Coordinates of C-alpha atoms in Angstrom, one line a residue:
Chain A
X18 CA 105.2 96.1 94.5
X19 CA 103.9 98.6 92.3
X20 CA 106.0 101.7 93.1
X21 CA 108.3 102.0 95.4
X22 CA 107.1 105.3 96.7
X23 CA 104.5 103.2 97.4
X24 CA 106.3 101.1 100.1
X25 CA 107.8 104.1 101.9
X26 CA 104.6 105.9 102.2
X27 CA 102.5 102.9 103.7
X28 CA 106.3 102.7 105.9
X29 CA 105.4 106.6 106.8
X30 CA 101.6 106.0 107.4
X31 CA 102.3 103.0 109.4
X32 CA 104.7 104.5 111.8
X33 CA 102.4 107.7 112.4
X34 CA 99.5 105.6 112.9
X35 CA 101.4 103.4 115.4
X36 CA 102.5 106.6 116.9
X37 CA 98.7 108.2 117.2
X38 CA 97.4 104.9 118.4
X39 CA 100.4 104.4 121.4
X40 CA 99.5 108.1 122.2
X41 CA 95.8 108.1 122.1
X42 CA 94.6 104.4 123.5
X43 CA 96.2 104.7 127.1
X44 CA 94.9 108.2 127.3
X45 CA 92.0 107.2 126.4
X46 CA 91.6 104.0 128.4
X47 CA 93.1 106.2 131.3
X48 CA 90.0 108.6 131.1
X49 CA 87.5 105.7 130.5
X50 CA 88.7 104.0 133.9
X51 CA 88.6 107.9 135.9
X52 CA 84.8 108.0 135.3
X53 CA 83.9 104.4 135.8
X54 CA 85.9 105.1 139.2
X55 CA 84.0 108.4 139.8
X56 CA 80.9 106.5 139.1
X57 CA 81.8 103.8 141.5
X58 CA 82.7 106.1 144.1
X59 CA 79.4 107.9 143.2
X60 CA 77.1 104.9 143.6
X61 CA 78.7 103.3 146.6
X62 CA 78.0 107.4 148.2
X63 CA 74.2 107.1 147.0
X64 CA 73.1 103.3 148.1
X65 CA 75.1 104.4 151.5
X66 CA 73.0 107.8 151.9
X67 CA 70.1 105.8 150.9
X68 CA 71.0 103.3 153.7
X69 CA 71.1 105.9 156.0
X70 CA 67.7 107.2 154.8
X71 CA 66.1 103.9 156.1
X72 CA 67.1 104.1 158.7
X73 CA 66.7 107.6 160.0
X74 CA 64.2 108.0 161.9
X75 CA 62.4 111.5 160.6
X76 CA 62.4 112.4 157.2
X77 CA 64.6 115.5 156.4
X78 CA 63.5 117.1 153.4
X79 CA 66.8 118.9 152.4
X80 CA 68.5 115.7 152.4
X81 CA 65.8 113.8 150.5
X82 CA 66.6 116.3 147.8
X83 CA 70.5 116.7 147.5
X84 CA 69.6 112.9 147.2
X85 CA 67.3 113.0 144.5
X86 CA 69.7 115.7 142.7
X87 CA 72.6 113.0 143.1
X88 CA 70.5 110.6 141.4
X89 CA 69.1 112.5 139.1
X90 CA 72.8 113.2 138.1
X91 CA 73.4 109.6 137.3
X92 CA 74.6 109.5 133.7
X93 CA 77.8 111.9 132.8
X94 CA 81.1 112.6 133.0
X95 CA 83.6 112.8 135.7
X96 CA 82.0 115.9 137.3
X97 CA 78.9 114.8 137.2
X98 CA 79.9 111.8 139.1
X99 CA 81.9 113.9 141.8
X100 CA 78.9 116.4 141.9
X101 CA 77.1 113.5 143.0
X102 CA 78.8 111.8 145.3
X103 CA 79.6 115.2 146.7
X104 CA 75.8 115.6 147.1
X105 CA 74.8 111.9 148.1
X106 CA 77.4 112.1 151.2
X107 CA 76.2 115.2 152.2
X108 CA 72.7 113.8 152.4
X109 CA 74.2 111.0 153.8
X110 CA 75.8 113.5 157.0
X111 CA 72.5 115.1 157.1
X112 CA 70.3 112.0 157.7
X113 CA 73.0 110.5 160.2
X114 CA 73.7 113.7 162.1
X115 CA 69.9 113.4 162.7
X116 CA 70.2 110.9 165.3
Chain B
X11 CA 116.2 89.4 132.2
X12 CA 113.2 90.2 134.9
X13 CA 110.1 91.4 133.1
X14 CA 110.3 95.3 134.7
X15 CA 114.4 95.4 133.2
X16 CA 112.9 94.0 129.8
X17 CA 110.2 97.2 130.0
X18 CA 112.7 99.6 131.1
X19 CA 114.8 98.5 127.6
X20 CA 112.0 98.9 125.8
X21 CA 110.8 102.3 125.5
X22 CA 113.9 103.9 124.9
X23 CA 114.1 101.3 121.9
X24 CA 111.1 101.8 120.4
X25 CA 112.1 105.1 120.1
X26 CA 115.8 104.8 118.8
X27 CA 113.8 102.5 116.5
X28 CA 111.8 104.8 115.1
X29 CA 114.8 107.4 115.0
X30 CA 116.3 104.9 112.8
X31 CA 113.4 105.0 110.8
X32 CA 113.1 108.4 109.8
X33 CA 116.9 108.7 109.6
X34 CA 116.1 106.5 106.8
X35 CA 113.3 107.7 105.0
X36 CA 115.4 111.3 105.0
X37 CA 118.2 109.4 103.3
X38 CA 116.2 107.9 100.8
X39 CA 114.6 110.9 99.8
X40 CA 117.7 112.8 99.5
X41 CA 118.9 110.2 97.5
X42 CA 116.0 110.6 95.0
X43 CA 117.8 113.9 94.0
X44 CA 121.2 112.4 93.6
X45 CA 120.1 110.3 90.6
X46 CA 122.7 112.1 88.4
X47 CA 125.7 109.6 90.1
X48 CA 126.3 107.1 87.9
X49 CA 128.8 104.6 89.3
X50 CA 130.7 102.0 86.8
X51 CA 133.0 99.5 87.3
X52 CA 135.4 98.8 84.2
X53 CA 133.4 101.4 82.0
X54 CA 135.8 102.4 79.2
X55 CA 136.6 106.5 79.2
X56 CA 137.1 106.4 75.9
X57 CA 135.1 109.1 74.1
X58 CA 132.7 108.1 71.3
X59 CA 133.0 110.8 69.1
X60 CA 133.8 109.2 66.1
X61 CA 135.1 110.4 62.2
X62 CA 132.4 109.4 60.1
X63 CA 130.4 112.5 59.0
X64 CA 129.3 113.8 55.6
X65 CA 132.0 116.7 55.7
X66 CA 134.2 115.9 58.2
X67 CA 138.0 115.1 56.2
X68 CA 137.2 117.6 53.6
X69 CA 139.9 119.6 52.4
X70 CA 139.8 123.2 51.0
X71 CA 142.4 123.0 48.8
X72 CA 140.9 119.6 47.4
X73 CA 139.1 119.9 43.9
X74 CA 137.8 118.7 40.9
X75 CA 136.9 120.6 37.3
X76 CA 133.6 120.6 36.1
X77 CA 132.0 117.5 34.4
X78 CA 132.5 118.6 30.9
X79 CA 136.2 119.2 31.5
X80 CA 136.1 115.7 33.3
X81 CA 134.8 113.8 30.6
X82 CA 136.9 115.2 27.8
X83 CA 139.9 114.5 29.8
X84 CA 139.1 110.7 30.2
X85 CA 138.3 110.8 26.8
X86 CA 141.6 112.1 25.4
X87 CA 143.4 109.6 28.0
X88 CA 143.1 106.0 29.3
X89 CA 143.9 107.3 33.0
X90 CA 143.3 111.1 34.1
X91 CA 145.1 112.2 37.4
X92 CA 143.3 115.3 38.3
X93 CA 145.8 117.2 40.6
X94 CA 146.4 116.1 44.0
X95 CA 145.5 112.3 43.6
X96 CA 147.3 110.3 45.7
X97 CA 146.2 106.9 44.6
X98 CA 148.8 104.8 42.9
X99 CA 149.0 101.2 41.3
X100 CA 150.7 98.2 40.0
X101 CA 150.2 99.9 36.0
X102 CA 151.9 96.4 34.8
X103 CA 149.4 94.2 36.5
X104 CA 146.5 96.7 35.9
X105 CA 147.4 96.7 32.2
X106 CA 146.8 92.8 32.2
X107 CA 144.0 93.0 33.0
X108 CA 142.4 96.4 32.3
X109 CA 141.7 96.7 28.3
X110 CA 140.3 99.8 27.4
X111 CA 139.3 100.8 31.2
X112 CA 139.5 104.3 31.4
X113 CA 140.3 105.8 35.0
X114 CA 140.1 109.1 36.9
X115 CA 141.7 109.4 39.9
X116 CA 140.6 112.3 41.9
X117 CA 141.7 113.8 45.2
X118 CA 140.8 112.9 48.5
X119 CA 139.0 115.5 50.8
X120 CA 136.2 116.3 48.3
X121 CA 133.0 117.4 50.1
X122 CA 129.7 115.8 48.6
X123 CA 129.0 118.2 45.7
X124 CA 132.3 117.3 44.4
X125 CA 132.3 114.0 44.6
X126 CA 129.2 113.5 42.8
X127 CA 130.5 115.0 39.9
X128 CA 133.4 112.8 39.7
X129 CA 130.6 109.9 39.6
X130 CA 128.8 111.9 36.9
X131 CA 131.7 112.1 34.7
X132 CA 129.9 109.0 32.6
X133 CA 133.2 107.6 30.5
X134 CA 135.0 106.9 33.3
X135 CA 134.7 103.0 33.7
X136 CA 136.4 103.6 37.0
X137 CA 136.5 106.5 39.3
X138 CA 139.4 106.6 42.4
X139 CA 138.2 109.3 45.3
X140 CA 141.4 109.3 47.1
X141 CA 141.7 105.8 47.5
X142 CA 138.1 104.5 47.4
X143 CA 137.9 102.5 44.1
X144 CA 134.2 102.8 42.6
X145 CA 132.8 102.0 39.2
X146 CA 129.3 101.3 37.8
X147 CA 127.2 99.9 41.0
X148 CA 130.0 98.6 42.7
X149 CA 133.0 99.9 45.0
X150 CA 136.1 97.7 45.9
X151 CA 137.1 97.7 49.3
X152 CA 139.7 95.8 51.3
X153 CA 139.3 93.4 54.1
X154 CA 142.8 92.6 55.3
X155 CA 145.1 94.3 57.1
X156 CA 148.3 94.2 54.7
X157 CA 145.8 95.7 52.1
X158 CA 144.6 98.3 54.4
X159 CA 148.4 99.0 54.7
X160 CA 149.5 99.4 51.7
X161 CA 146.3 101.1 51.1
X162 CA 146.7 104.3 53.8
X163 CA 151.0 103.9 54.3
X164 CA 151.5 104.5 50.2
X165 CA 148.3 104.8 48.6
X166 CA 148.4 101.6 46.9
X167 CA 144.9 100.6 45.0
X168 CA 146.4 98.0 42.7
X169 CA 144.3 94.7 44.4
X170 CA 141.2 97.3 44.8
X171 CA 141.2 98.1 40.8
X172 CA 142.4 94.3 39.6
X173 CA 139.4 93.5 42.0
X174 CA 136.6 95.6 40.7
X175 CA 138.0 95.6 36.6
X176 CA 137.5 91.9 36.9
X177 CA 134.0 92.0 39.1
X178 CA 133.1 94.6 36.2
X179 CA 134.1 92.4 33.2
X180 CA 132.4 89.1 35.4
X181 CA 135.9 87.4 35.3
X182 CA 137.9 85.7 37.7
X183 CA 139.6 87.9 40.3
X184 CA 143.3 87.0 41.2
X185 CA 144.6 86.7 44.4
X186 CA 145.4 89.4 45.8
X187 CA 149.2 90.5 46.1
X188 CA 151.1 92.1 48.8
X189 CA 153.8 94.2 47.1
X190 CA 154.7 96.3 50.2
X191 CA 158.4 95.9 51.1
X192 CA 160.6 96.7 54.0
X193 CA 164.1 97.8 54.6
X194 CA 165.9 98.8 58.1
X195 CA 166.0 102.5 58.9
X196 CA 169.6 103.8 58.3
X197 CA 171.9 104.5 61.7
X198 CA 170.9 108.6 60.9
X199 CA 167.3 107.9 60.7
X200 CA 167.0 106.1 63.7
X201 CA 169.2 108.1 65.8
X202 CA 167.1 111.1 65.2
X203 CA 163.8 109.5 65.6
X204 CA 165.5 108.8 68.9
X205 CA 166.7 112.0 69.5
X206 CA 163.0 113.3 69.2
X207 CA 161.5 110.5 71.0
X208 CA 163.6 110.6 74.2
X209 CA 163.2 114.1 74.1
X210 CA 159.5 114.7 73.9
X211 CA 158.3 111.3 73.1
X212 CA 157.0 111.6 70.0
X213 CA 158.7 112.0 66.3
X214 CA 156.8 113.9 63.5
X215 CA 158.5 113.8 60.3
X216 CA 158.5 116.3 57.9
X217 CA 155.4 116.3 55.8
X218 CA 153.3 114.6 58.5
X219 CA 150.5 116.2 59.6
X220 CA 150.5 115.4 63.4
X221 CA 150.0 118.3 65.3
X222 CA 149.7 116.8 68.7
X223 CA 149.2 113.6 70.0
X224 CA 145.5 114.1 71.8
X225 CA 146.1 113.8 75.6
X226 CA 143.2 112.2 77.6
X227 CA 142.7 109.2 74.2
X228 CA 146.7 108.6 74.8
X229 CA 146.3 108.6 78.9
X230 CA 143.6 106.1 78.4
X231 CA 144.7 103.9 75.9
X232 CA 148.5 103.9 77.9
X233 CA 148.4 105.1 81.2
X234 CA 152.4 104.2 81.4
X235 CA 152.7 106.6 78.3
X236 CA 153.9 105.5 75.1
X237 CA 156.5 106.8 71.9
X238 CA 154.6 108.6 68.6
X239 CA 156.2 108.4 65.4
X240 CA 154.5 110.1 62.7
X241 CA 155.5 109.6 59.1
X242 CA 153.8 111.1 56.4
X243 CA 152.3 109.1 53.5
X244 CA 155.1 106.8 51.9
X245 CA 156.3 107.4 48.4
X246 CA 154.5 104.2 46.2
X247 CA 156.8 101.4 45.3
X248 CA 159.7 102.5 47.5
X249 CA 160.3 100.1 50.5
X250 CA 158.6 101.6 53.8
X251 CA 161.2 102.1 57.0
X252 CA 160.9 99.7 59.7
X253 CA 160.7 101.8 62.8
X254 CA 158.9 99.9 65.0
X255 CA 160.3 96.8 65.3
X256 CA 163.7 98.8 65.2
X257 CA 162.3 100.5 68.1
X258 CA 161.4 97.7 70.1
X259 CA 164.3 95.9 69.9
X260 CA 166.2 98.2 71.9
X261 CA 163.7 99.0 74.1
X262 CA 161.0 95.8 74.9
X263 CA 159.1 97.7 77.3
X264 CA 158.2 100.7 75.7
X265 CA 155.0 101.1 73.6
X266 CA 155.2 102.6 70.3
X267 CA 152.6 103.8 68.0
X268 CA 154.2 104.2 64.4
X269 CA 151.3 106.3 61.4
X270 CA 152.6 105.9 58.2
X271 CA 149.9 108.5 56.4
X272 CA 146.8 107.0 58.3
X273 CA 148.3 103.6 58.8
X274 CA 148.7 103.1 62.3
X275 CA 150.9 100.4 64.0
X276 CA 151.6 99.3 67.3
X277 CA 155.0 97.9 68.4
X278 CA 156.2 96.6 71.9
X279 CA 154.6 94.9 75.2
X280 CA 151.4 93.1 74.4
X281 CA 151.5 93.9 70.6
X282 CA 150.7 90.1 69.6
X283 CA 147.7 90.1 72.0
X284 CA 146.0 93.2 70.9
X285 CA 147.5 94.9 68.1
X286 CA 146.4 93.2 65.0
X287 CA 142.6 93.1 66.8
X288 CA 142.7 96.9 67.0
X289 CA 144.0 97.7 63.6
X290 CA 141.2 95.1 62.0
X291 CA 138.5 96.9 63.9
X292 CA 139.6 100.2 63.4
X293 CA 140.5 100.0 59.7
X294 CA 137.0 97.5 59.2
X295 CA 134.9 100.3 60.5
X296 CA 136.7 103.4 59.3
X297 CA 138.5 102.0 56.0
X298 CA 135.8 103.5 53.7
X299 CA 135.6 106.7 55.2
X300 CA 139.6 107.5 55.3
X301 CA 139.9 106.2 51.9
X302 CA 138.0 108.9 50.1
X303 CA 138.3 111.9 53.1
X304 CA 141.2 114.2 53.9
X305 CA 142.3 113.7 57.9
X306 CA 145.0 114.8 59.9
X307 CA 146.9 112.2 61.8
X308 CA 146.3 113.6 64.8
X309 CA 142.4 112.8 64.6
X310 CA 142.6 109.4 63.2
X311 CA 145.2 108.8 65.5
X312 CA 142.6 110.0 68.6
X313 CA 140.1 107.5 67.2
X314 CA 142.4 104.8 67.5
X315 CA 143.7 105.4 70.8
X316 CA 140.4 105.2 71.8
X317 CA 139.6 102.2 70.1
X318 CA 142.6 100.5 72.0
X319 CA 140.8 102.0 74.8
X320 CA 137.9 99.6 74.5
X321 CA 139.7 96.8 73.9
X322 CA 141.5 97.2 77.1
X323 CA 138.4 97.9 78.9
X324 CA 136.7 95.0 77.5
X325 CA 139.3 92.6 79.4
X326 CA 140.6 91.3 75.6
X327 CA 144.1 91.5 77.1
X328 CA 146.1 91.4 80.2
X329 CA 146.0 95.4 81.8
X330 CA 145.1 96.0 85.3
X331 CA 141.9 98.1 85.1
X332 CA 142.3 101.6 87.3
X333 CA 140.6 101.2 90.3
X334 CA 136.8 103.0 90.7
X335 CA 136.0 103.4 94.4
X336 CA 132.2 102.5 94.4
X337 CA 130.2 104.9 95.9
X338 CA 128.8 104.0 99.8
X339 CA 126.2 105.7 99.3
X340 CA 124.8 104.0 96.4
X341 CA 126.1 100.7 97.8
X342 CA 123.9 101.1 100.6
X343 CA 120.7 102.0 98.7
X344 CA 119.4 98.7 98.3
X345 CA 119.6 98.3 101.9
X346 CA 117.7 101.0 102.7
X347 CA 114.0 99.3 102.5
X348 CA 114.6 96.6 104.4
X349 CA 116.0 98.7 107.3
X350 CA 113.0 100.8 107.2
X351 CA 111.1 98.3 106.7
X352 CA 112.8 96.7 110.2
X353 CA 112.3 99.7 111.9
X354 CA 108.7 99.7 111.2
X355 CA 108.0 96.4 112.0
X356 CA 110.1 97.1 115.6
X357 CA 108.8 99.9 116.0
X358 CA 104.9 98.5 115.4
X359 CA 106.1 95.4 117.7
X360 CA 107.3 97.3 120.3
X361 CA 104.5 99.7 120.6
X362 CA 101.8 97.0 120.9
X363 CA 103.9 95.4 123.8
X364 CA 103.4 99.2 125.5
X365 CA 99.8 99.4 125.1
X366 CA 99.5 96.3 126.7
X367 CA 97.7 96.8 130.2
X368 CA 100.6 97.3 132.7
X369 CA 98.6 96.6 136.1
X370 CA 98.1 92.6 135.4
X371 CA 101.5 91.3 136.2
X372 CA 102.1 93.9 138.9
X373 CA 98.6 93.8 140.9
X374 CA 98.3 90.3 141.2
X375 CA 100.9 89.8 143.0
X376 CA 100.2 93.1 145.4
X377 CA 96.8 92.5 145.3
X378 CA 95.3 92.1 148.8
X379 CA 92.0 93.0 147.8
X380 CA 90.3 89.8 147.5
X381 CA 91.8 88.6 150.7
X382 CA 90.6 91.2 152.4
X383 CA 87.1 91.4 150.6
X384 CA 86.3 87.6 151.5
X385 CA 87.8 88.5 155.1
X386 CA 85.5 91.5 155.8
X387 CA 82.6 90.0 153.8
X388 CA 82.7 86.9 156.4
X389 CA 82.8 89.2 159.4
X390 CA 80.0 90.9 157.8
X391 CA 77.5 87.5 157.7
X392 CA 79.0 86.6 161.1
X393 CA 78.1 90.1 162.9
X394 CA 74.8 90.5 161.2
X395 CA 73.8 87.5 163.7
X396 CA 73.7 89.9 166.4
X397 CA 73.1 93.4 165.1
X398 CA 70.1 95.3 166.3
X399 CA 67.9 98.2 164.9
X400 CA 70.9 100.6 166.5
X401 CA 73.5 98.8 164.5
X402 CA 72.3 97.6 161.2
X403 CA 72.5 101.5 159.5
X404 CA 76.2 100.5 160.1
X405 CA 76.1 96.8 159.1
X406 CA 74.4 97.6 156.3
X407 CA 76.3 100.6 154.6
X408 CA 79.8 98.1 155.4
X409 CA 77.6 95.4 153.2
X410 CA 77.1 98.2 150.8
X411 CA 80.3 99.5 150.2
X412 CA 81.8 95.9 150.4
X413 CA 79.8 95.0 147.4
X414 CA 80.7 98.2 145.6
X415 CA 84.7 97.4 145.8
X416 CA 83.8 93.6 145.1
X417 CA 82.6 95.1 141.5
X418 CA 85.1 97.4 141.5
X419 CA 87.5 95.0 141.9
X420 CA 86.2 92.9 138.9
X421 CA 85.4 95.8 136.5
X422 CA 89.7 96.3 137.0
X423 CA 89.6 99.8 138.8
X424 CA 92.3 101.3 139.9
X425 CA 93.4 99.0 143.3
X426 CA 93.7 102.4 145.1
X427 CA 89.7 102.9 144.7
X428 CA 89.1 99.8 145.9
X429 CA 91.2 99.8 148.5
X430 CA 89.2 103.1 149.7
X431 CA 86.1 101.3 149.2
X432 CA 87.3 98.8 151.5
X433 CA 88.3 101.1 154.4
X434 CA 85.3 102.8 154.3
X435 CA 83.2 99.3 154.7
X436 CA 86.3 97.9 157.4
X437 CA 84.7 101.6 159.1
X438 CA 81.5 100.9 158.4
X439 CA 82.1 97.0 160.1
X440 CA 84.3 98.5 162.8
X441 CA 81.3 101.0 164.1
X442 CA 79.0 97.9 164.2
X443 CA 81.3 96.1 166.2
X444 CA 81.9 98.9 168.0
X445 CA 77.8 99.1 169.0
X446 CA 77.2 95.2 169.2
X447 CA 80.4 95.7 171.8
X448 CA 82.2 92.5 170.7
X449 CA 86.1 93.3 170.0
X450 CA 87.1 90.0 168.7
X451 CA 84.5 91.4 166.0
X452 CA 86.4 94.3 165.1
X453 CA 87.9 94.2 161.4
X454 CA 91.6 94.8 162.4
X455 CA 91.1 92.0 165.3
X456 CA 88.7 89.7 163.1
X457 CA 91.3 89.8 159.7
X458 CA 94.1 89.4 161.8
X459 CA 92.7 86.6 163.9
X460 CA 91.8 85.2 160.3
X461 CA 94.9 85.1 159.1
X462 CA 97.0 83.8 161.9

């Protein structure tokens, strides 16, 4: 060893870099698995609005275009993904209250 | 120990761990400022001031006249005493061998200036400083200890000048003789040495110049204390008092330190193991220096009470040592690394355990997702069958959000997602069945049905 200040430094960098790393990693792996959910929520809203679309019988314009907004909106964050859902389901009521 | 009781131990380690730690790093850099303690086991407390200086045992009062004086006093006489020489000799056996050796004897205590005259003075064959015997290149000196004695107890020179007329004339040297003689001290003597000595345990004679015996060298050298007996140099040819073994005979246990002049002796318990060892390194290092210098007895007698200091430090005889707590502290230093080092490595261990993911070892056993994903995807193929136009909207949005919690379920989200995923298709399914009008075909009926 070639000072040992040396050894009680790396000791010191090791233990706040363990620290940082326990601290950071779950938060970030907490927010990584909130969007993927939002996104998943987000898709399953869209591809069921766009069900919906097929099958409604008129076209309704408004809800044609909360739907193009939702997937328009389909790269992001976490809001993004809850602004679309938000926007795909109401399409979604739209097209189904048409019937 | 269940794998959720081995978790629940484990945080609040990690973190005692890394308490630990730091509880250690503080400690070691405190200790960085303490590097002023300086533990030692068995180190000897004697002090190492010495005598030997340039004009250290100089005496005021000591002189010499000038070298012109000098030289026609040894030329008018075969041996000039200057005043206040206190070397003496054997003149019968110096006479057999001396010729026409002329000698000066000077003082002791000269400083340099004054000694280097009495080696200018250039008709002197030999010149005595004190009692250092020098002539030409040479300068006499003894090497055992009953010459050092009568050397410093009564100022004999007579081997010293036999020794170097001889080496200066290339002749043989005799042996050397010890002419020092004994008698008992009288029943007075003794009795008031004793007097003194039970009294404040030390005796200075008249015309000795002990002052005071130096306190922390005596403590040292004998922690029990010991008896002083200060004589002052003895009168040449007349037969020296023997107070220490006197002394010791009435009491064995006590140890007594006898100074004839600068002639130390030691008398009572462990005499035969260290006493002649002491006086032979004492007077071996410091003969030359007392010889031609001027001390008191008190600081000769400091240098050699710490000198038996040593000795009994260095184990060479049988004393307990005093006993040096060592310091914990200091102890423990060594330690400290590998604790910390420990800790870090726990700490490291334990923290890669936490960041493992949590959900495996609980969901799988929870988990009813697949179950209920193959369940509802099987009622799915089975109703499609006999959906119409009216019902396949339905069908088809339970299809999609079935398919969306299958991938769900295999990109690991949350099971709570997935579980809403799958309500919304066991909806989905439940309107179809609902419009196709076939109950059996309803999710809660058709899963349970399933399973039975």
């Amino acid at each position: 060893m070639a000072h040992p200040y040396l050894f009680w430094l790396a000791g010191a960098v090791l233990l706040v870099a363990a620290g940082v790393v326990t601290t950071l990693l779950p938060h970030r792996r907490a927010r990584s698995e909130q969007r993927r959910t939002a996104w998943s929520v987000a898709r399953a809203a869209i591809d069921s609005a766009a069900v919906s679309r097929d099958a409604a019988p008129d076209r309704v314009p408004e809800a044609e275009r909360l739907l193009t907004r939702a997937e328009s909106l389909a790269r992001g964050g976490v809001d993004a993904a809850r602004a679309a859902a938000e926007h795909a389901r109401q399409a979604d009521r739209l097209w189904r209250g048409q019937r | 120990m269940s794998a959720r009781g081995y978790r629940r131990l484990a945080e609040p380690l990690r973190w005692a761990v890394l308490g630990v730690a730091v509880l250690v790093l503080v400690v070691f850099l405190l200790a960085q400022r303490q590097q002023g303690i300086d533990v030692s086991y068995g180190r000897s407390p004697a002090s190492t001031a010495g005598v030997a200086t340039d004009s250290a045992g100089t005496a005021d009062r000591a002189t010499v006249p000038s070298v012109d004086e000098m030289t026609a006093l040894v030329a008018a006489a075969p041996v000039v005493r200057l005043p206040g020489a206190v070397a003496y000799w054997n003149e019968q056996r110096v006479r057999e061998v001396a010729g026409d050796t002329r000698i000066l004897v000077a003082p002791p205590g000269l400083d340099k200036d004054e000694r280097e005259r009495v080696r200018d003075v250039e008709n002197a064959t030999i010149r005595v400083i004190g009692t250092e015997v020098s002539g030409g290149f040479y300068q006499a000196s003894s090497d055992t200890l009953p010459a050092w004695r009568a050397q410093f107890a009564t100022g004999d020179v007579t081997d010293l000048l036999i020794a170097l007329i001889t080496a200066l004339r290339k002749e043989s040297t005799p042996a050397d003789r010890d002419e020092l003689r004994w008698r008992e001290p009288s029943g007075p003597e003794l009795t008031a040495v004793l007097t003194d000595l039970r009294a404040t345990g030390r005796h200075v004679a008249p015309g000795a110049t002990l002052t005071d015996v130096p306190e922390t060298a005596a403590r040292n050298a004998f922690p029990d204390g010991a008896w002083y007996v200060a004589l002052p140099v003895q009168r040449y040819g007349e037969p020296l008092p023997r107070y220490g073994p006197a002394l010791s005979a009435q009491f064995p246990d006590q140890p007594i330190v006898v100074m004839y002049g600068l002639w130390i002796e030691y008398h009572g318990p462990g005499a035969a193991d260290f006493a002649e060892l002491a006086g032979a390194s004492f007077y071996g290092q410091f003969a030359s220096v007392l010889s031609r210098s001027d001390y008191p007895q008190r600081n000769v007698l400091g240098v050699y009470l710490n000198r038996v200091t040593d000795l009994r430090y260095a184990g060479l005889f049988e004393r307990p040592l005093p006993y040096r707590p060592a310091d914990p502290l200091r102890v423990a230093l060594p330690a400290l690394p590998w604790l910390f080092a420990g800790c870090v490595a726990a700490f490291l261990i334990l923290s890669a355990r936490s960041l493992r993911r949590p959900d495996r070892g609980l969901g799988r056993r929870r988990d009813t997702a697949p179950v209920r994903l193959a369940g509802l995807t099987a009622l799915a193929v089975e109703v499609s069958l006999l959906t119409d136009a009216r019902s396949n909207p339905a069908l088809t949005r339970g299809i999609v959000a079935l398919q969306a919690a299958r991938s769900a379920w295999e990109e690991k989200l949350p099971a709570r997602h997935v579980r809403t995923l799958l309500d919304e298709a066991t909806a989905e399914l439940d309107d179809t069945a609902r419009q196709v009008g076939i109950a059996s075909y309803r999710p809660d009926n058709y899963l349970r049905g399933r399973l039975s």
